[in-house]
CSV table of C-alpha atoms in Angstrom, one decimal:
chain,number,residue,atom,x,y,z
A,39,MET,CA,-12.3,-18.2,-7.7
A,40,THR,CA,-15.1,-16.8,-5.6
A,41,TYR,CA,-14.4,-15.4,-2.2
A,42,GLY,CA,-17.1,-15.4,0.5
A,43,SER,CA,-17.5,-12.8,3.2
A,44,ALA,CA,-14.8,-13.0,5.8
A,45,SER,CA,-17.4,-12.4,8.5
A,46,THR,CA,-20.0,-15.0,7.7
A,47,PRO,CA,-19.7,-18.3,9.5
A,48,HIS,CA,-20.2,-21.4,7.5
A,49,PRO,CA,-23.4,-23.5,8.0
A,50,GLY,CA,-23.1,-26.4,10.3
A,51,PRO,CA,-24.6,-29.9,9.8
A,52,ALA,CA,-28.1,-28.9,10.8
A,53,GLY,CA,-28.0,-25.6,8.8
A,54,ALA,CA,-27.0,-23.5,11.9
A,55,ALA,CA,-24.2,-21.1,11.6
A,56,THR,CA,-21.1,-22.4,13.4
A,57,PRO,CA,-17.5,-21.1,13.4
A,58,ALA,CA,-15.1,-22.9,11.1
A,59,THR,CA,-12.3,-24.9,12.8
A,60,LEU,CA,-8.6,-24.9,12.1
A,61,ALA,CA,-9.0,-28.5,10.8
A,62,GLU,CA,-11.7,-27.4,8.4
A,63,VAL,CA,-9.5,-24.6,7.1
A,64,ALA,CA,-6.6,-27.0,6.6
A,65,ARG,CA,-8.8,-29.5,4.8
A,66,ALA,CA,-10.2,-26.9,2.5
A,67,ALA,CA,-6.7,-25.6,1.7
A,68,GLY,CA,-5.3,-29.1,1.1
A,69,VAL,CA,-2.6,-28.7,3.8
A,70,SER,CA,-1.8,-30.1,7.2
A,71,ILE,CA,-3.2,-28.6,10.3
A,72,ALA,CA,0.3,-27.6,11.3
A,73,THR,CA,0.8,-25.8,8.1
A,74,ALA,CA,-2.5,-24.0,8.5
A,75,SER,CA,-1.5,-23.0,12.0
A,76,ARG,CA,1.8,-21.6,10.8
A,77,VAL,CA,0.1,-19.5,8.2
A,78,LEU,CA,-2.4,-18.1,10.7
A,79,ASN,CA,0.4,-17.4,13.2
A,80,ASN,CA,2.2,-15.3,10.6
A,81,SER,CA,5.1,-17.7,10.4
A,82,SER,CA,7.4,-17.2,7.4
A,83,GLN,CA,8.2,-20.9,7.2
A,84,VAL,CA,5.6,-21.7,4.6
A,85,SER,CA,5.5,-21.4,0.8
A,86,ALA,CA,3.7,-18.5,-0.9
A,87,GLU,CA,1.3,-21.0,-2.5
A,88,ALA,CA,0.4,-22.6,0.8
A,89,TYR,CA,0.0,-19.2,2.4
A,90,GLN,CA,-2.4,-18.1,-0.3
A,91,ARG,CA,-4.5,-21.3,-0.1
A,92,VAL,CA,-4.8,-21.2,3.7
A,93,CYS,CA,-5.7,-17.5,3.7
A,94,ASP,CA,-8.3,-18.0,0.9
A,95,ALA,CA,-9.8,-20.9,2.8
A,96,ALA,CA,-9.9,-19.0,6.1
A,97,SER,CA,-11.6,-16.0,4.3
A,98,ARG,CA,-14.1,-18.2,2.5
A,99,LEU,CA,-15.1,-20.2,5.6
A,100,GLY,CA,-15.2,-17.1,7.9
A,101,TYR,CA,-12.6,-18.6,10.2
A,102,ARG,CA,-11.8,-16.5,13.3
A,103,ARG,CA,-9.3,-17.4,16.0
A,104,ARG,CA,-10.7,-17.6,19.5
A,105,ARG,CA,-9.5,-14.8,21.7
A,106,ALA,CA,-10.4,-13.3,25.1
A,107,ALA,CA,-13.4,-11.1,25.2
A,108,TRP,CA,-12.4,-7.5,24.9
A,109,GLY,CA,-14.1,-6.6,28.2
A,110,ARG,CA,-12.0,-9.2,30.0
A,111,SER,CA,-8.7,-8.2,28.5
A,112,SER,CA,-6.2,-5.8,30.0
A,113,ALA,CA,-6.6,-2.1,30.0
A,114,GLY,CA,-4.0,-2.0,27.3
A,115,ALA,CA,-6.7,-3.0,24.8
A,116,ARG,CA,-7.8,0.7,24.8
A,117,ALA,CA,-5.4,1.3,21.9
A,118,VAL,CA,-5.2,0.9,18.1
A,119,ALA,CA,-2.3,-0.7,16.4
A,120,ALA,CA,-0.8,0.5,13.2
A,121,VAL,CA,1.2,-2.4,11.6
A,122,VAL,CA,3.5,-1.0,8.9
A,123,HIS,CA,4.5,-3.8,6.5
A,124,ALA,CA,7.7,-2.3,5.2
A,125,GLY,CA,11.5,-2.3,5.9
A,126,HIS,CA,12.9,0.0,8.4
A,127,ARG,CA,14.8,2.1,5.8
A,128,LEU,CA,11.7,2.8,3.8
A,129,VAL,CA,9.6,3.7,6.9
A,130,TYR,CA,12.2,6.3,8.0
A,131,THR,CA,12.9,7.8,4.5
A,132,GLU,CA,9.5,7.8,2.7
A,133,PRO,CA,7.5,10.8,4.0
A,134,PHE,CA,4.2,9.1,3.4
A,135,PHE,CA,4.5,7.1,6.6
A,136,ALA,CA,5.1,10.0,8.9
A,137,ARG,CA,2.3,12.0,7.4
A,138,PHE,CA,-0.2,9.1,7.5
A,139,LEU,CA,0.7,8.0,11.0
A,140,GLY,CA,0.6,11.6,12.3
A,141,ALA,CA,-2.9,12.1,10.9
A,142,ALA,CA,-4.1,8.8,12.4
A,143,GLU,CA,-2.7,9.6,15.8
A,144,THR,CA,-4.3,13.1,15.7
A,145,GLU,CA,-7.7,11.5,14.8
A,146,LEU,CA,-7.4,8.9,17.6
A,147,ALA,CA,-6.6,11.6,20.1
A,148,ARG,CA,-10.1,12.9,19.7
A,149,TYR,CA,-11.3,9.7,21.2
A,150,ASP,CA,-8.6,9.6,23.9
A,151,LEU,CA,-7.0,6.5,22.2
A,152,PRO,CA,-3.3,6.0,21.7
A,153,LEU,CA,-1.8,4.7,18.4
A,154,LEU,CA,0.7,1.8,18.8
A,155,VAL,CA,3.0,1.7,15.8
A,156,THR,CA,5.1,-1.4,14.9
A,157,ASN,CA,7.1,-2.0,11.7
A,158,VAL,CA,6.9,-5.6,10.5
A,159,SER,CA,9.3,-7.3,8.2
A,160,GLY,CA,10.6,-10.9,8.0
A,161,THR,CA,10.1,-13.1,11.1
A,162,LEU,CA,8.9,-10.2,13.2
A,163,ALA,CA,5.4,-10.8,11.8
A,164,GLU,CA,5.0,-13.9,14.0
A,165,THR,CA,5.9,-12.0,17.1
A,166,VAL,CA,3.5,-9.1,16.3
A,167,GLY,CA,0.7,-11.6,15.5
A,168,ARG,CA,1.1,-13.1,19.0
A,169,TYR,CA,0.9,-9.7,20.6
A,170,LEU,CA,-2.3,-8.7,18.7
A,171,ARG,CA,-4.0,-12.0,19.5
A,172,ALA,CA,-3.4,-11.4,23.2
A,173,GLY,CA,-6.2,-8.8,23.3
A,174,ASN,CA,-3.9,-5.8,23.7
A,175,VAL,CA,-5.6,-3.7,21.0
A,176,ALA,CA,-9.1,-2.8,19.9
A,177,GLY,CA,-8.3,-2.8,16.2
A,178,VAL,CA,-5.5,-2.9,13.6
A,179,ILE,CA,-4.6,-0.6,10.7
A,180,ILE,CA,-2.3,-2.4,8.2
A,181,VAL,CA,-0.2,0.0,6.2
A,182,SER,CA,1.7,-0.8,3.0
A,183,ASP,CA,0.7,-4.5,2.9
A,184,HIS,CA,2.5,-6.2,0.0
A,185,GLY,CA,4.4,-9.2,-1.2
A,186,PRO,CA,3.6,-12.9,-1.6
A,187,LEU,CA,2.9,-13.2,2.2
A,188,PRO,CA,0.6,-10.2,2.9
A,189,LEU,CA,-0.2,-9.6,6.6
A,190,SER,CA,-3.9,-8.9,5.7
A,191,GLY,CA,-4.4,-12.6,4.9
A,192,SER,CA,-3.3,-14.0,8.2
A,193,LEU,CA,-4.3,-11.1,10.5
A,194,ALA,CA,-7.9,-11.3,9.1
A,195,ALA,CA,-8.3,-14.5,11.2
A,196,LEU,CA,-7.7,-12.6,14.4
A,197,GLY,CA,-11.4,-11.5,14.7
A,198,LEU,CA,-10.3,-7.9,15.3
A,199,PRO,CA,-11.5,-4.9,13.3
A,200,ILE,CA,-9.0,-4.3,10.6
A,201,THR,CA,-8.6,-1.5,8.0
A,202,VAL,CA,-6.0,-1.8,5.2
A,203,VAL,CA,-4.3,1.4,3.8
A,204,GLY,CA,-3.7,0.9,0.1
A,205,ARG,CA,-5.5,-1.4,-2.3
A,206,PRO,CA,-4.8,-5.0,-1.3
A,207,LEU,CA,-3.4,-7.0,-4.2
A,208,HIS,CA,-5.0,-10.1,-2.7
A,209,PRO,CA,-8.8,-10.4,-2.6
A,210,TYR,CA,-9.4,-10.7,1.1
A,211,GLN,CA,-12.7,-9.2,2.3
A,212,LEU,CA,-11.2,-6.4,4.4
A,213,PRO,CA,-12.1,-2.7,4.1
A,214,TYR,CA,-9.4,-0.5,2.7
A,215,VAL,CA,-8.7,3.2,2.2
A,216,ASP,CA,-6.6,4.4,-0.7
A,217,ALA,CA,-6.0,7.4,-3.0
A,218,ASP,CA,-6.9,7.2,-6.7
A,219,ASN,CA,-3.4,6.2,-7.7
A,220,ARG,CA,-4.4,5.0,-11.1
A,221,GLY,CA,-6.4,8.1,-12.0
A,222,GLY,CA,-3.7,10.4,-10.6
A,223,ALA,CA,-1.0,8.7,-12.6
A,224,ARG,CA,-3.1,8.9,-15.7
A,225,ALA,CA,-3.7,12.6,-15.2
A,226,ALA,CA,0.0,13.2,-14.8
A,227,VAL,CA,0.9,11.5,-18.0
A,228,GLU,CA,-2.0,13.1,-19.9
A,229,TYR,CA,-0.6,16.5,-18.8
A,230,LEU,CA,2.8,15.6,-20.2
A,231,LEU,CA,1.2,14.5,-23.5
A,232,GLY,CA,-0.8,17.7,-23.7
A,233,ARG,CA,2.4,19.7,-23.3
A,234,GLY,CA,3.8,18.0,-26.4
A,235,TYR,CA,6.3,15.6,-24.8
A,236,ARG,CA,6.9,12.6,-27.1
A,237,THR,CA,8.9,10.0,-25.3
A,238,ILE,CA,7.7,9.6,-21.7
A,239,GLY,CA,9.3,7.1,-19.4
A,240,HIS,CA,8.1,5.8,-16.0
A,241,ILE,CA,10.2,5.1,-12.9
A,242,ALA,CA,7.9,2.6,-11.4
A,243,ALA,CA,7.5,1.5,-7.7
A,244,PRO,CA,7.7,-2.2,-6.7
A,245,PRO,CA,4.7,-3.9,-8.5
A,246,ASP,CA,3.9,-6.0,-5.5
A,247,THR,CA,2.5,-2.9,-3.8
A,248,GLY,CA,-1.0,-1.5,-4.6
A,249,PRO,CA,0.3,2.1,-5.3
A,250,GLY,CA,3.1,0.7,-7.4
A,251,ALA,CA,0.8,-1.4,-9.5
A,252,ASP,CA,-1.9,1.2,-9.9
A,253,ARG,CA,0.5,4.1,-10.8
A,254,LEU,CA,2.1,1.9,-13.4
A,255,ALA,CA,-1.4,1.0,-14.8
A,256,GLY,CA,-2.3,4.7,-14.9
A,257,TYR,CA,0.9,5.5,-16.9
A,258,ARG,CA,0.1,2.7,-19.3
A,259,ASP,CA,-3.6,3.9,-19.6
A,260,ALA,CA,-2.5,7.3,-20.8
A,261,ILE,CA,0.2,6.3,-23.1
A,262,GLN,CA,-1.9,3.6,-24.8
A,263,ALA,CA,-4.9,5.9,-25.1
A,264,SER,CA,-2.7,8.3,-27.0
A,265,GLY,CA,-2.0,5.7,-29.6
A,266,ARG,CA,1.6,5.2,-28.7
A,267,THR,CA,3.3,1.8,-28.2
A,268,ASP,CA,6.6,2.9,-26.6
A,269,LEU,CA,6.3,2.4,-22.8
A,270,PRO,CA,9.8,2.6,-21.4
A,271,VAL,CA,9.7,1.6,-17.7
A,272,ALA,CA,12.5,1.1,-15.1
A,273,TYR,CA,11.8,0.0,-11.5
A,274,GLY,CA,12.9,1.6,-8.3
A,275,ASP,CA,12.3,0.7,-4.6
A,276,TRP,CA,10.9,4.0,-3.5
A,277,SER,CA,14.4,5.4,-2.7
A,278,GLN,CA,16.3,8.3,-4.4
A,279,ALA,CA,19.3,6.0,-5.1
A,280,SER,CA,17.2,3.4,-6.9
A,281,ALA,CA,15.4,6.1,-8.9
A,282,ALA,CA,18.8,7.6,-10.0
A,283,HIS,CA,19.8,4.2,-11.3
A,284,ALA,CA,16.4,3.8,-13.0
A,285,MET,CA,16.8,7.2,-14.7
A,286,GLN,CA,20.2,6.1,-16.0
A,287,ARG,CA,18.7,2.9,-17.4
A,288,LEU,CA,15.9,4.9,-19.1
A,289,LEU,CA,18.3,7.3,-20.8
A,290,ASP,CA,20.5,4.4,-21.9
A,291,GLN,CA,17.5,2.7,-23.5
A,292,ARG,CA,15.9,5.9,-24.9
A,293,PRO,CA,18.5,8.7,-25.4
A,294,GLN,CA,15.7,10.8,-26.9
A,295,LEU,CA,13.6,10.6,-23.7
A,296,ASP,CA,12.1,14.0,-23.0
A,297,ALA,CA,9.9,13.4,-20.0
A,298,VAL,CA,9.6,11.0,-17.0
A,299,PHE,CA,6.8,10.3,-14.6
A,300,ALA,CA,8.1,8.9,-11.3
A,301,ALA,CA,5.9,6.9,-8.9
A,302,SER,CA,6.8,9.1,-5.9
A,303,ASP,CA,8.3,12.5,-5.1
A,304,VAL,CA,11.3,10.8,-3.5
A,305,MET,CA,12.0,8.9,-6.7
A,306,ALA,CA,11.4,12.0,-8.8
A,307,ALA,CA,14.1,13.7,-6.7
A,308,GLY,CA,16.4,10.9,-7.5
A,309,ALA,CA,15.7,11.3,-11.2
A,310,VAL,CA,16.4,15.0,-11.0
A,311,ARG,CA,19.7,14.3,-9.3
A,312,TYR,CA,20.8,11.9,-12.1
A,313,LEU,CA,19.6,14.2,-14.9
A,314,ARG,CA,21.7,17.1,-13.5
A,315,GLN,CA,24.8,14.8,-13.3
A,316,ALA,CA,24.1,13.8,-16.9
A,317,GLY,CA,24.0,17.4,-18.0
A,318,ARG,CA,20.2,17.4,-18.9
A,319,ARG,CA,18.3,20.6,-18.1
A,320,ILE,CA,14.9,20.3,-16.4
A,321,PRO,CA,12.4,20.8,-17.9
A,322,ASP,CA,14.0,22.0,-21.2
A,323,ASP,CA,15.6,18.7,-22.0
A,324,VAL,CA,13.7,16.3,-19.8
A,325,ALA,CA,10.5,17.1,-17.8
A,326,VAL,CA,9.9,15.4,-14.5
A,327,VAL,CA,6.6,14.7,-12.7
A,328,GLY,CA,6.3,13.0,-9.3
A,329,PHE,CA,3.5,11.7,-7.1
A,330,ASP,CA,2.5,12.5,-3.5
A,331,ASP,CA,3.1,16.3,-3.1
A,332,HIS,CA,5.2,15.9,0.0
A,333,ALA,CA,7.1,18.9,1.3
A,334,LEU,CA,10.0,17.6,-0.7
A,335,ALA,CA,8.2,18.5,-4.0
A,336,ALA,CA,8.5,22.2,-3.3
A,337,GLN,CA,12.1,21.9,-2.0
A,338,VAL,CA,13.5,20.2,-5.1
A,339,ARG,CA,14.9,22.6,-7.7
A,340,PRO,CA,13.2,23.1,-10.0
A,341,ALA,CA,10.1,22.6,-7.9
A,342,LEU,CA,8.3,19.4,-8.8
A,343,THR,CA,5.1,19.1,-10.7
A,344,THR,CA,3.4,16.2,-8.9
A,345,VAL,CA,0.2,14.5,-8.0
A,346,ARG,CA,-1.2,15.4,-4.6
A,347,GLN,CA,-2.7,12.5,-2.6
A,348,PRO,CA,-4.8,13.4,0.5
A,349,VAL,CA,-2.5,11.5,3.0
A,350,GLU,CA,-3.9,13.3,6.1
A,351,LEU,CA,-7.5,12.6,5.0
A,352,MET,CA,-6.6,8.9,4.4
A,353,GLY,CA,-5.3,8.7,8.0
A,354,ALA,CA,-8.5,10.2,9.5
A,355,THR,CA,-10.7,8.1,7.2
A,356,ALA,CA,-8.9,4.8,8.2
A,357,VAL,CA,-9.4,5.6,11.9
A,358,GLN,CA,-13.0,6.5,11.5
A,359,GLY,CA,-13.8,3.3,9.6
A,360,LEU,CA,-11.9,1.2,12.1
A,361,LEU,CA,-13.6,2.7,15.2
A,362,ALA,CA,-17.0,2.2,13.5
A,363,ALA,CA,-16.2,-1.5,13.0
A,364,ALA,CA,-15.0,-1.7,16.6
A,365,ALA,CA,-18.4,-0.4,17.6
A,366,GLY,CA,-20.1,-3.1,15.6
A,367,GLU,CA,-21.1,-1.1,12.6
A,368,ALA,CA,-21.0,-2.8,9.2
A,369,PRO,CA,-18.8,-1.0,6.7
A,370,ARG,CA,-20.8,1.1,4.2
A,371,GLU,CA,-18.4,0.0,1.5
A,372,TYR,CA,-15.2,-2.0,1.5
A,373,ALA,CA,-13.2,0.4,-0.8
A,374,THR,CA,-12.8,4.0,0.1
A,375,VAL,CA,-10.9,5.7,-2.7
A,376,LEU,CA,-10.1,9.4,-2.3
A,377,PRO,CA,-9.4,11.8,-5.2
A,378,THR,CA,-6.0,13.1,-6.2
A,379,GLU,CA,-5.0,16.4,-7.8
A,380,LEU,CA,-2.3,17.4,-10.2
A,381,VAL,CA,-0.1,20.3,-8.9
A,382,VAL,CA,1.8,22.1,-11.6
A,383,ARG,CA,5.1,23.6,-10.7
A,384,ASP,CA,8.4,24.2,-12.6
A,385,SER,CA,9.7,20.7,-13.5
A,386,ALA,CA,7.2,20.1,-16.3
């Protein structure tokens, strides 16, 4: 399927550029106008298939909701919204979010702009969508967009500048900022292979997230390039508890496992916890490598070998791109992928 630019209006009957209507989006998607409206209002009362078709049609036709001109909106529009598409538990336990949002807030302070942060899950998306459509903000940063009903699909129709943090798994024409998750994961596993580890497992993050999918792909790249066919994988949900269970499953499946690459430092810490309970020495019996290089990596014992991603730079870059779009500048490129770095410590 080919996706057109989300910012290009479709030609009218006489060849002139005219905005697409909601009815035209519904017709192109093969759904009712009511269903199209529910999708573009972030309602959860639609199927994933209908959601995808409507968002694809809106992107292809360049549909944008009518909204009040920025100059006529309230003074509250002098702000940027960060919409975090994740559950409350994850937002408050995964250090990435605090680091990223802190960096974005610091960058916005240079322009005397506040950052309004909201966490969206479930039916709250509809409420947040209404708030954003009311002209309260000058732009939106979507963080951790994922799942069968990604926010980027419906919020793209707001007509606001939007930057997505993390590679979107759905092909909407929105600029995004990300770390080189696939390359970083590949470097981590290549390091383990170079150290002579033979059976390397992976504690994977949810595959409906860009980082989860890309770090799993990097793991597979490195293992398959080495000529090996054994790719033991167990999934976690970014938490220590889930990673401890995943580590148990990996050891049950591969008692000879001598190394594990976890998709985050938090999950690597969970793996370390279980390995200790199981009487396995780190790294003598099982080496452990994480991803992120949060402060946690240096606090775990033994200190974690991990992949450093430039979280603070991601925050500043996302803000700079968003403000440029708000000023009417076209993006130089839709994908900004920042390099990662392997940090070797004691766990591998």
